[in-house]
C-alpha cells in the first residue's frame, strides 16, 4: 500500500511512453496479477488491468459504481462538468452534449466546419517547413471547437485571449495540484476564472439580444445559443458544460492527431496505403465536379478508420478512469468494500498480448474485417459515461488526415515520443519537417 496518504501515487504516475504500461504496472501485474489493491491519490484503490473487470465496472455505472475524480481535478474542471457529475446530473448534461453532437449536426454542420479549419491550418504550411505537430493540431481543434461552441473566429483578439488562457489552463490540468502563487495549478485556476468571465460576458450579450428580439435561434447556431434557448441550465452549469466540452473536443483530438502523425512517420507502408485511399476519394470527387468532403466520402475512409483505431489503441489518449464503489462489490472471488476507489486501466487492455497480437506494434491492418468489441477496445470509456464526443473526434481525425496525406509527407525533425503523466503529451511538441508531395518524389 506504499507510504501513508500518498501511497504509491508517485510511482503510478511516473513518466513512461504512452505505448507501454510503465514500470509500475508491469511489476505489479507480474507480482499480483491483473487485479490488485494499492493506495493511490490518497485513498485505498483497486487497480484493474483486466478486460472483463474493466467492462464490468463501466457497464455498472450507477448500480455499483460512480465517477470519483480527485478534488483537485473537480476544482479545475468545475463541479457541473460532465467529468465530475454523477447520476441524473450527468445524464442531463450528457444528453445536452449528445443533442448538440447528433449525427445530423455532425453530417451537415460540423463536417464542413472541420474541413474548413483543417485547411486553415494546413494551407499555411510550405515545402520544407519545420513545425511543431502538436501546436498545429492544437490550432485546428481549438479554432474548430470555439467556432461551434461560442461562434468565435480565428485571429480575433477575444479568441486569441481565450486561447492563451486555455493553454495556461491545460498546463495546470496536467500538473501537480499545488495551490501556491506561481505554480501551474494556481495559474490554471486563475485562467479558468478568466475564461469563464469572457464566456460570461458573451452570455450577457446574448441575453440582452434575446430580450430585444425575443429569439436567438436565427442568429446563432453555436452551443451557447442552444444552452440559453433550449435548456434550463443555470449560469454556472452552462459555464462548466462549455468549458468541459472545449476540453473534451480540443485536448483529446489534439493528442490523437499528434499520435497518428507520430506513428505514421514510423510506418511508411501505412502512410502509403492511407494516401492511396484518399487519392481515390479525391479523384472520384474531381470526376463528379465536387470539391468539398461529404458524409459519403467519410464513410469510404475504411483504412483511415483502421489507422484511427490503431492510433487510439497503441497511443492511449486516456490511460485510466476514476470510479468508486457505491456498495460492497463481489466479483469472481474478490470482495471489495463500499467506498473504495477503482482505477480501470484502459491502456493495460489495449497493450495486453493475450488480446492483441504484438501489442506494441503499430499495425492498423489488425482492424481490417474485424469489429472492435467493448471488452478489448475502449478508448472513449464505456457504459453510460461513454464519451459524448467520440464520433466528433473520429470525424476530426479522418478529415484532417485526408488533407494532410494528400498534400504532405513528413519526417521527425528531432527524437520525441508520447509520454503519459498521466495525460499524454510530447515533451518537445513533436517537431517535424513537412514536404509538399507535388514537389518531391514520395518515398
Coordinates of C-alpha atoms in Angstrom, one line a residue:
X1 CA 0.0 0.0 0.0
X2 CA 3.0 2.3 0.0
X3 CA 3.6 5.3 2.1
X4 CA 1.0 6.9 4.4
X5 CA -1.5 9.1 2.5
X6 CA 0.5 9.3 -0.8
X7 CA 0.7 5.5 -1.0
X8 CA 2.2 4.6 -4.4
X9 CA 0.8 7.6 -6.3
X10 CA 4.2 9.0 -7.5
X11 CA 5.3 5.5 -8.7
X12 CA 1.9 5.1 -10.5
X13 CA 2.2 8.5 -12.2
X14 CA 5.9 8.2 -13.2
X15 CA 6.6 9.3 -16.8
X16 CA 6.6 6.5 -19.4
X17 CA 5.9 6.1 -23.1
X18 CA 2.2 6.0 -23.7
X19 CA 2.6 2.9 -25.9
X20 CA 3.9 1.0 -22.9
X21 CA 2.5 0.0 -19.5
X22 CA 5.3 1.7 -17.5
X23 CA 7.4 0.1 -14.7
X24 CA 4.7 0.4 -12.0
X25 CA 2.0 -1.6 -13.8
X26 CA 4.5 -4.1 -15.3
X27 CA 5.9 -5.0 -11.9
X28 CA 2.6 -5.0 -10.1
X29 CA 0.8 -7.1 -12.7
X30 CA 3.7 -9.6 -12.7
X31 CA 3.7 -9.8 -8.9
X32 CA 0.0 -9.6 -8.1
X33 CA -2.0 -10.3 -11.2
X34 CA -4.3 -8.1 -13.3
X35 CA -6.4 -7.0 -10.3
X36 CA -4.7 -5.7 -7.2
X37 CA -5.1 -3.2 -4.4
X38 CA -3.0 -0.2 -3.6
X39 CA -3.2 3.3 -2.1
X40 CA -3.4 5.9 -4.9
X41 CA -4.4 9.6 -4.8
X42 CA -4.8 9.4 -1.0
X43 CA -7.4 6.5 -1.0
X44 CA -7.4 2.7 -0.9
X45 CA -7.8 1.7 -4.5
X46 CA -8.4 -1.3 -6.7
X47 CA -6.4 -1.2 -9.9
X48 CA -7.7 -3.3 -12.8
X49 CA -5.8 -4.3 -15.9
X50 CA -8.3 -7.0 -16.6
X51 CA -10.5 -6.5 -19.6
X52 CA -13.6 -8.3 -18.2
X53 CA -13.4 -6.5 -14.8
X54 CA -13.0 -3.1 -16.6
X55 CA -16.1 -3.8 -18.6
X56 CA -18.0 -4.8 -15.5
X57 CA -17.0 -1.5 -13.8
X58 CA -18.0 0.6 -16.8
X59 CA -21.3 -1.2 -17.5
X60 CA -22.4 -1.0 -13.9
X61 CA -22.1 2.8 -13.5
X62 CA -25.0 4.0 -11.3
X63 CA -25.5 0.5 -10.0
X64 CA -22.3 -0.5 -8.2
X65 CA -20.0 2.4 -9.2
X66 CA -19.9 6.1 -9.8
X67 CA -17.3 8.5 -11.1
X68 CA -15.0 9.8 -8.4
X69 CA -12.3 12.2 -9.6
X70 CA -9.8 13.8 -7.2
X71 CA -11.0 17.1 -5.7
X72 CA -8.1 19.0 -7.4
X73 CA -9.5 17.9 -10.8
X74 CA -13.1 18.8 -9.9
X75 CA -12.0 22.3 -8.8
X76 CA -10.3 23.0 -12.1
X77 CA -12.9 21.5 -14.4
X78 CA -15.9 22.7 -12.4
X79 CA -18.4 20.9 -10.1
X80 CA -21.0 20.9 -13.0
X81 CA -18.6 19.5 -15.6
X82 CA -19.5 16.1 -17.1
X83 CA -16.3 14.7 -15.6
X84 CA -17.5 15.5 -12.0
X85 CA -21.2 14.9 -12.2
X86 CA -22.9 11.6 -11.4
X87 CA -26.4 10.2 -11.6
X88 CA -29.2 12.3 -13.1
X89 CA -27.0 15.5 -13.2
X90 CA -24.5 13.7 -15.5
X91 CA -27.3 12.2 -17.5
X92 CA -28.8 15.6 -18.2
X93 CA -25.5 17.2 -19.2
X94 CA -24.6 14.3 -21.4
X95 CA -28.0 14.4 -23.1
X96 CA -27.4 18.1 -24.0
X97 CA -24.0 17.3 -25.4
X98 CA -25.3 14.4 -27.4
X99 CA -28.1 16.5 -28.8
X100 CA -25.5 19.1 -30.0
X101 CA -23.4 16.3 -31.5
X102 CA -26.2 14.4 -33.2
X103 CA -25.5 12.6 -36.4
X104 CA -27.5 15.2 -38.4
X105 CA -25.4 18.1 -36.9
X106 CA -22.1 16.1 -37.5
X107 CA -23.1 15.4 -41.1
X108 CA -24.5 18.8 -42.1
X109 CA -22.7 21.4 -40.0
X110 CA -19.6 20.1 -38.2
X111 CA -18.1 18.2 -41.2
X112 CA -17.9 21.4 -43.3
X113 CA -16.5 23.3 -40.3
X114 CA -13.9 20.6 -39.6
X115 CA -12.7 20.7 -43.2
X116 CA -12.6 24.5 -43.3
X117 CA -10.4 24.6 -40.1
X118 CA -8.2 21.8 -41.2
X119 CA -7.4 23.6 -44.4
X120 CA -7.0 26.9 -42.5
X121 CA -4.0 25.3 -40.7
X122 CA -2.5 23.1 -43.4
X123 CA -2.7 25.8 -46.1
X124 CA -0.2 27.9 -44.1
X125 CA 2.5 25.3 -44.4
X126 CA 5.3 25.4 -47.0
X127 CA 7.6 22.9 -48.5
X128 CA 10.5 22.0 -46.2
X129 CA 8.9 23.9 -43.2
X130 CA 9.9 22.8 -39.7
X131 CA 6.9 22.9 -37.3
X132 CA 5.5 21.5 -34.1
X133 CA 2.8 19.0 -34.9
X134 CA 1.2 19.4 -31.5
X135 CA 1.0 23.1 -31.9
X136 CA -0.6 22.9 -35.4
X137 CA -3.1 20.3 -34.3
X138 CA -4.0 22.4 -31.3
X139 CA -4.8 25.3 -33.5
X140 CA -7.0 23.2 -35.7
X141 CA -9.0 21.6 -32.8
X142 CA -9.2 24.8 -30.7
X143 CA -10.4 27.1 -33.5
X144 CA -13.0 24.4 -34.7
X145 CA -14.4 24.0 -31.1
X146 CA -14.6 27.6 -30.2
X147 CA -16.3 28.3 -33.5
X148 CA -19.1 25.8 -32.8
X149 CA -19.3 26.4 -29.0
X150 CA -19.1 30.2 -29.0
X151 CA -19.1 31.4 -32.6
X152 CA -15.6 32.8 -32.2
X153 CA -13.4 33.3 -35.3
X154 CA -9.6 32.6 -35.5
X155 CA -7.3 35.6 -35.1
X156 CA -9.8 37.8 -33.3
X157 CA -8.4 39.4 -30.1
X158 CA -11.1 37.8 -27.9
X159 CA -10.4 34.4 -29.5
X160 CA -6.7 34.6 -29.0
X161 CA -7.1 35.8 -25.4
X162 CA -9.2 32.6 -24.6
X163 CA -6.6 30.5 -26.5
X164 CA -3.7 31.9 -24.3
X165 CA -5.7 31.4 -21.1
X166 CA -6.7 27.9 -22.2
X167 CA -3.1 27.0 -22.8
X168 CA -2.3 28.0 -19.2
X169 CA -5.4 26.2 -18.0
X170 CA -4.3 22.9 -19.7
X171 CA -0.8 23.2 -18.2
X172 CA -2.4 23.2 -14.7
X173 CA -4.8 20.3 -15.5
X174 CA -1.8 18.0 -16.1
X175 CA 0.3 19.4 -13.2
X176 CA 0.6 18.5 -9.5
X177 CA -2.3 20.2 -7.6
X178 CA -0.1 22.6 -5.6
X179 CA -2.1 25.8 -5.0
X180 CA 0.8 28.2 -4.3
X181 CA 1.4 31.5 -6.1
X182 CA 3.2 30.9 -9.4
X183 CA 2.5 27.1 -9.6
X184 CA 0.9 25.8 -12.8
X185 CA -2.1 24.6 -10.8
X186 CA -2.6 28.0 -9.3
X187 CA -2.2 29.8 -12.6
X188 CA -4.7 27.3 -14.2
X189 CA -7.4 28.2 -11.6
X190 CA -6.9 31.9 -12.4
X191 CA -7.1 31.1 -16.2
X192 CA -10.3 29.2 -15.6
X193 CA -11.8 32.3 -14.0
X194 CA -10.7 34.5 -16.9
X195 CA -12.2 32.1 -19.5
X196 CA -15.4 31.9 -17.5
X197 CA -15.5 35.7 -17.2
X198 CA -15.1 36.0 -21.0
X199 CA -17.8 33.4 -21.7
X200 CA -20.0 35.1 -19.1
X201 CA -19.7 38.4 -21.0
X202 CA -20.8 36.7 -24.1
X203 CA -23.8 35.2 -22.3
X204 CA -24.8 38.6 -21.0
X205 CA -24.6 40.0 -24.6
X206 CA -26.7 37.1 -25.9
X207 CA -29.3 37.5 -23.2
X208 CA -29.7 41.2 -24.0
X209 CA -30.2 40.3 -27.6
X210 CA -32.8 37.8 -26.6
X211 CA -34.6 40.4 -24.5
X212 CA -34.6 42.8 -27.5
X213 CA -35.6 40.3 -30.2
X214 CA -37.2 37.5 -28.2
X215 CA -35.2 34.9 -30.0
X216 CA -31.6 33.9 -30.8
X217 CA -32.1 30.9 -33.0
X218 CA -31.9 32.7 -36.3
X219 CA -28.7 34.4 -35.4
X220 CA -26.5 31.8 -33.8
X221 CA -26.1 28.0 -34.2
X222 CA -23.5 27.5 -31.5
X223 CA -23.8 25.5 -28.3
X224 CA -24.0 28.6 -26.1
X225 CA -27.1 29.7 -28.1
X226 CA -28.6 26.2 -27.6
X227 CA -28.0 26.2 -23.9
X228 CA -29.6 29.6 -23.5
X229 CA -32.7 28.9 -25.6
X230 CA -33.3 25.2 -25.2
X231 CA -32.1 24.2 -21.8
X232 CA -33.0 25.2 -18.2
X233 CA -29.4 25.2 -17.0
X234 CA -28.1 27.8 -14.6
X235 CA -25.3 30.2 -15.5
X236 CA -22.7 28.1 -13.5
X237 CA -23.9 24.9 -15.2
X238 CA -23.6 26.4 -18.7
X239 CA -20.1 27.7 -18.0
X240 CA -18.9 24.4 -16.7
X241 CA -20.6 22.5 -19.6
X242 CA -19.0 24.7 -22.2
X243 CA -15.5 24.5 -20.6
X244 CA -15.7 20.7 -20.3
X245 CA -16.9 20.5 -24.0
X246 CA -13.9 22.6 -25.1
X247 CA -11.6 20.4 -23.0
X248 CA -13.0 17.2 -24.4
X249 CA -13.3 18.3 -28.0
X250 CA -9.9 20.0 -28.1
X251 CA -7.4 18.2 -25.9
X252 CA -8.2 14.6 -26.7
X253 CA -8.4 15.2 -30.5
X254 CA -5.1 17.2 -30.4
X255 CA -3.3 14.3 -28.8
X256 CA -4.9 11.7 -31.0
X257 CA -3.9 13.6 -34.2
X258 CA -0.3 14.1 -32.9
X259 CA -0.1 10.4 -32.2
X260 CA -1.3 9.5 -35.7
X261 CA 1.4 11.8 -37.2
X262 CA 4.0 10.1 -34.9
X263 CA 3.0 6.5 -35.7
X264 CA 2.6 7.1 -39.5
X265 CA 6.1 8.7 -39.6
X266 CA 7.4 5.3 -38.4
X267 CA 5.3 3.2 -40.8
X268 CA 5.7 4.2 -44.4
X269 CA 3.6 1.3 -45.6
X270 CA 0.6 2.5 -43.6
X271 CA 1.2 6.1 -44.8
X272 CA 1.2 5.0 -48.5
X273 CA -2.0 2.9 -48.1
X274 CA -3.7 5.8 -46.3
X275 CA -2.6 8.2 -49.1
X276 CA -3.8 5.8 -51.8
X277 CA -7.3 5.6 -50.1
X278 CA -7.6 9.4 -50.0
X279 CA -6.3 9.9 -53.5
X280 CA -9.0 7.6 -54.8
X281 CA -11.6 9.6 -52.9
X282 CA -10.2 12.9 -54.3
X283 CA -10.2 11.5 -57.9
X284 CA -13.8 10.5 -57.6
X285 CA -14.8 13.9 -56.3
X286 CA -12.9 15.6 -59.2
X287 CA -14.8 13.4 -61.7
X288 CA -18.1 14.5 -60.1
X289 CA -17.1 18.1 -60.1
X290 CA -17.1 18.3 -56.3
X291 CA -14.5 20.0 -54.1
X292 CA -15.7 19.6 -50.5
X293 CA -15.9 16.4 -48.5
X294 CA -19.4 14.9 -47.7
X295 CA -20.6 12.2 -45.4
X296 CA -20.4 9.6 -48.2
X297 CA -16.7 10.4 -48.6
X298 CA -16.2 10.0 -44.9
X299 CA -17.9 6.5 -44.9
X300 CA -15.5 5.4 -47.7
X301 CA -12.4 6.0 -45.4
X302 CA -12.2 2.4 -44.3
X303 CA -8.4 2.1 -43.9
X304 CA -8.5 5.6 -42.3
X305 CA -10.8 4.1 -39.6
X306 CA -8.2 1.3 -39.1
X307 CA -5.4 3.9 -38.6
X308 CA -7.6 5.8 -36.2
X309 CA -8.4 2.7 -34.1
X310 CA -4.8 1.6 -34.0
X311 CA -3.6 5.1 -33.0
X312 CA -6.1 5.1 -30.1
X313 CA -5.2 1.6 -29.1
X314 CA -1.5 2.0 -29.1
X315 CA -1.3 5.7 -28.1
X316 CA -3.8 5.5 -25.2
X317 CA -5.1 9.1 -25.1
X318 CA -7.0 8.1 -21.9
X319 CA -4.9 5.8 -19.7
X320 CA -7.3 5.2 -16.9
X321 CA -10.6 6.3 -15.3
X322 CA -11.6 7.1 -11.7
X323 CA -14.5 5.2 -10.2
X324 CA -15.8 4.5 -6.6
X325 CA -17.8 1.6 -5.2
X326 CA -21.3 2.8 -4.0
X327 CA -21.9 -0.5 -2.3
X328 CA -20.0 -3.7 -1.5
X329 CA -18.8 -5.4 -4.7
X330 CA -18.3 -9.1 -5.2
X331 CA -16.6 -10.1 -8.4
X332 CA -15.2 -13.6 -9.2
X333 CA -14.0 -14.2 -5.7
X334 CA -13.0 -10.7 -4.8
X335 CA -14.8 -8.9 -2.0
X336 CA -14.4 -5.1 -2.2
X337 CA -15.8 -2.8 0.4
X338 CA -18.1 0.2 -0.4
X339 CA -16.2 3.5 -0.7
X340 CA -13.0 2.0 -2.2
X341 CA -11.7 3.7 -5.4
X342 CA -11.3 1.8 -8.7
X343 CA -8.9 2.6 -11.5
X344 CA -9.9 0.7 -14.6
X345 CA -6.7 0.9 -16.7
X346 CA -7.8 1.1 -20.3
X347 CA -4.2 1.1 -21.7
X348 CA -3.4 -2.2 -20.0
X349 CA -6.1 -3.9 -22.0
X350 CA -5.0 -2.2 -25.2
X351 CA -1.5 -3.4 -24.6
X352 CA -2.4 -7.0 -23.4
X353 CA -0.6 -9.5 -25.6
X354 CA -3.3 -12.2 -24.8
X355 CA -5.8 -9.9 -26.6
X356 CA -3.8 -8.1 -29.2
X357 CA -1.0 -9.8 -31.1
X358 CA 2.3 -7.9 -30.9
X359 CA 0.6 -5.2 -28.8
X360 CA 3.4 -2.6 -29.0
X361 CA 3.5 -2.7 -32.8
X362 CA 1.6 -0.1 -34.9
X363 CA -0.5 -2.4 -37.1
X364 CA -3.7 -0.8 -38.5
X365 CA -4.3 -3.9 -40.6
X366 CA -5.3 -5.8 -37.4
X367 CA -8.6 -3.9 -37.6
X368 CA -9.4 -4.9 -41.2
X369 CA -12.5 -7.2 -41.3
X370 CA -12.7 -7.1 -37.6
X371 CA -15.1 -5.2 -35.3
X372 CA -13.7 -3.8 -32.1
X373 CA -15.5 -5.3 -29.1
X374 CA -16.3 -3.3 -26.0
X375 CA -14.0 -5.6 -24.0
X376 CA -10.8 -5.3 -26.0
X377 CA -11.1 -1.7 -27.2
X378 CA -12.4 1.2 -25.1
X379 CA -10.5 4.4 -25.9
X380 CA -13.5 6.5 -25.1
X381 CA -14.6 4.7 -21.9
X382 CA -17.9 2.8 -21.8
X383 CA -21.3 2.3 -20.4
X384 CA -23.5 5.3 -19.8
X385 CA -20.4 7.6 -19.5
X386 CA -19.1 6.7 -22.9
X387 CA -17.5 9.9 -24.3
X388 CA -20.2 12.1 -25.9
X389 CA -17.7 13.5 -28.4
X390 CA -16.4 10.1 -29.6
X391 CA -17.9 10.4 -33.1
X392 CA -16.8 14.0 -33.4
X393 CA -13.2 13.1 -32.5
X394 CA -13.1 10.3 -35.1
X395 CA -14.5 12.7 -37.8
X396 CA -11.9 15.4 -36.9
X397 CA -9.1 12.8 -37.3
X398 CA -10.3 11.5 -40.6
X399 CA -10.8 14.9 -42.2
X400 CA -7.5 16.3 -41.0
X401 CA -5.6 13.2 -42.2
X402 CA -7.4 13.4 -45.6
X403 CA -5.9 16.8 -46.4
X404 CA -2.6 16.1 -44.7
X405 CA -1.7 13.0 -46.7
X406 CA -3.0 14.4 -49.9
X407 CA -0.6 17.4 -49.6
X408 CA 2.4 16.4 -47.5
X409 CA 4.7 13.7 -46.3
X410 CA 6.8 14.4 -43.2
X411 CA 9.8 13.3 -41.1
X412 CA 10.5 13.7 -37.4
X413 CA 12.9 16.6 -37.1
X414 CA 14.0 15.5 -33.6
X415 CA 13.6 12.5 -31.4
X416 CA 10.3 12.8 -29.5
X417 CA 7.8 10.3 -28.2
X418 CA 4.4 10.4 -26.4
X419 CA 4.7 10.1 -22.7
X420 CA 1.9 9.5 -20.1
X421 CA 1.9 11.6 -17.0
X422 CA -1.0 10.6 -16.7
X423 CA -2.2 12.7 -19.7
X424 CA -0.4 12.0 -23.0
X425 CA 2.0 14.7 -24.2
X426 CA 5.0 15.1 -26.5
X427 CA 7.8 16.7 -24.4
X428 CA 9.2 18.6 -27.5
X429 CA 5.9 19.2 -29.2
X430 CA 6.6 16.6 -31.9
X431 CA 8.9 18.6 -34.2
X432 CA 8.5 17.5 -37.8
X433 CA 9.6 18.7 -41.3
X434 CA 6.9 18.7 -44.0
X435 CA 7.5 18.2 -47.7
X436 CA 4.9 19.1 -50.3
X437 CA 4.3 15.8 -52.2
X438 CA 3.7 17.6 -55.5
X439 CA 7.4 18.8 -55.4
X440 CA 9.1 15.7 -54.2
X441 CA 9.1 12.0 -55.1
X442 CA 7.2 10.1 -52.4
X443 CA 9.5 7.6 -50.8

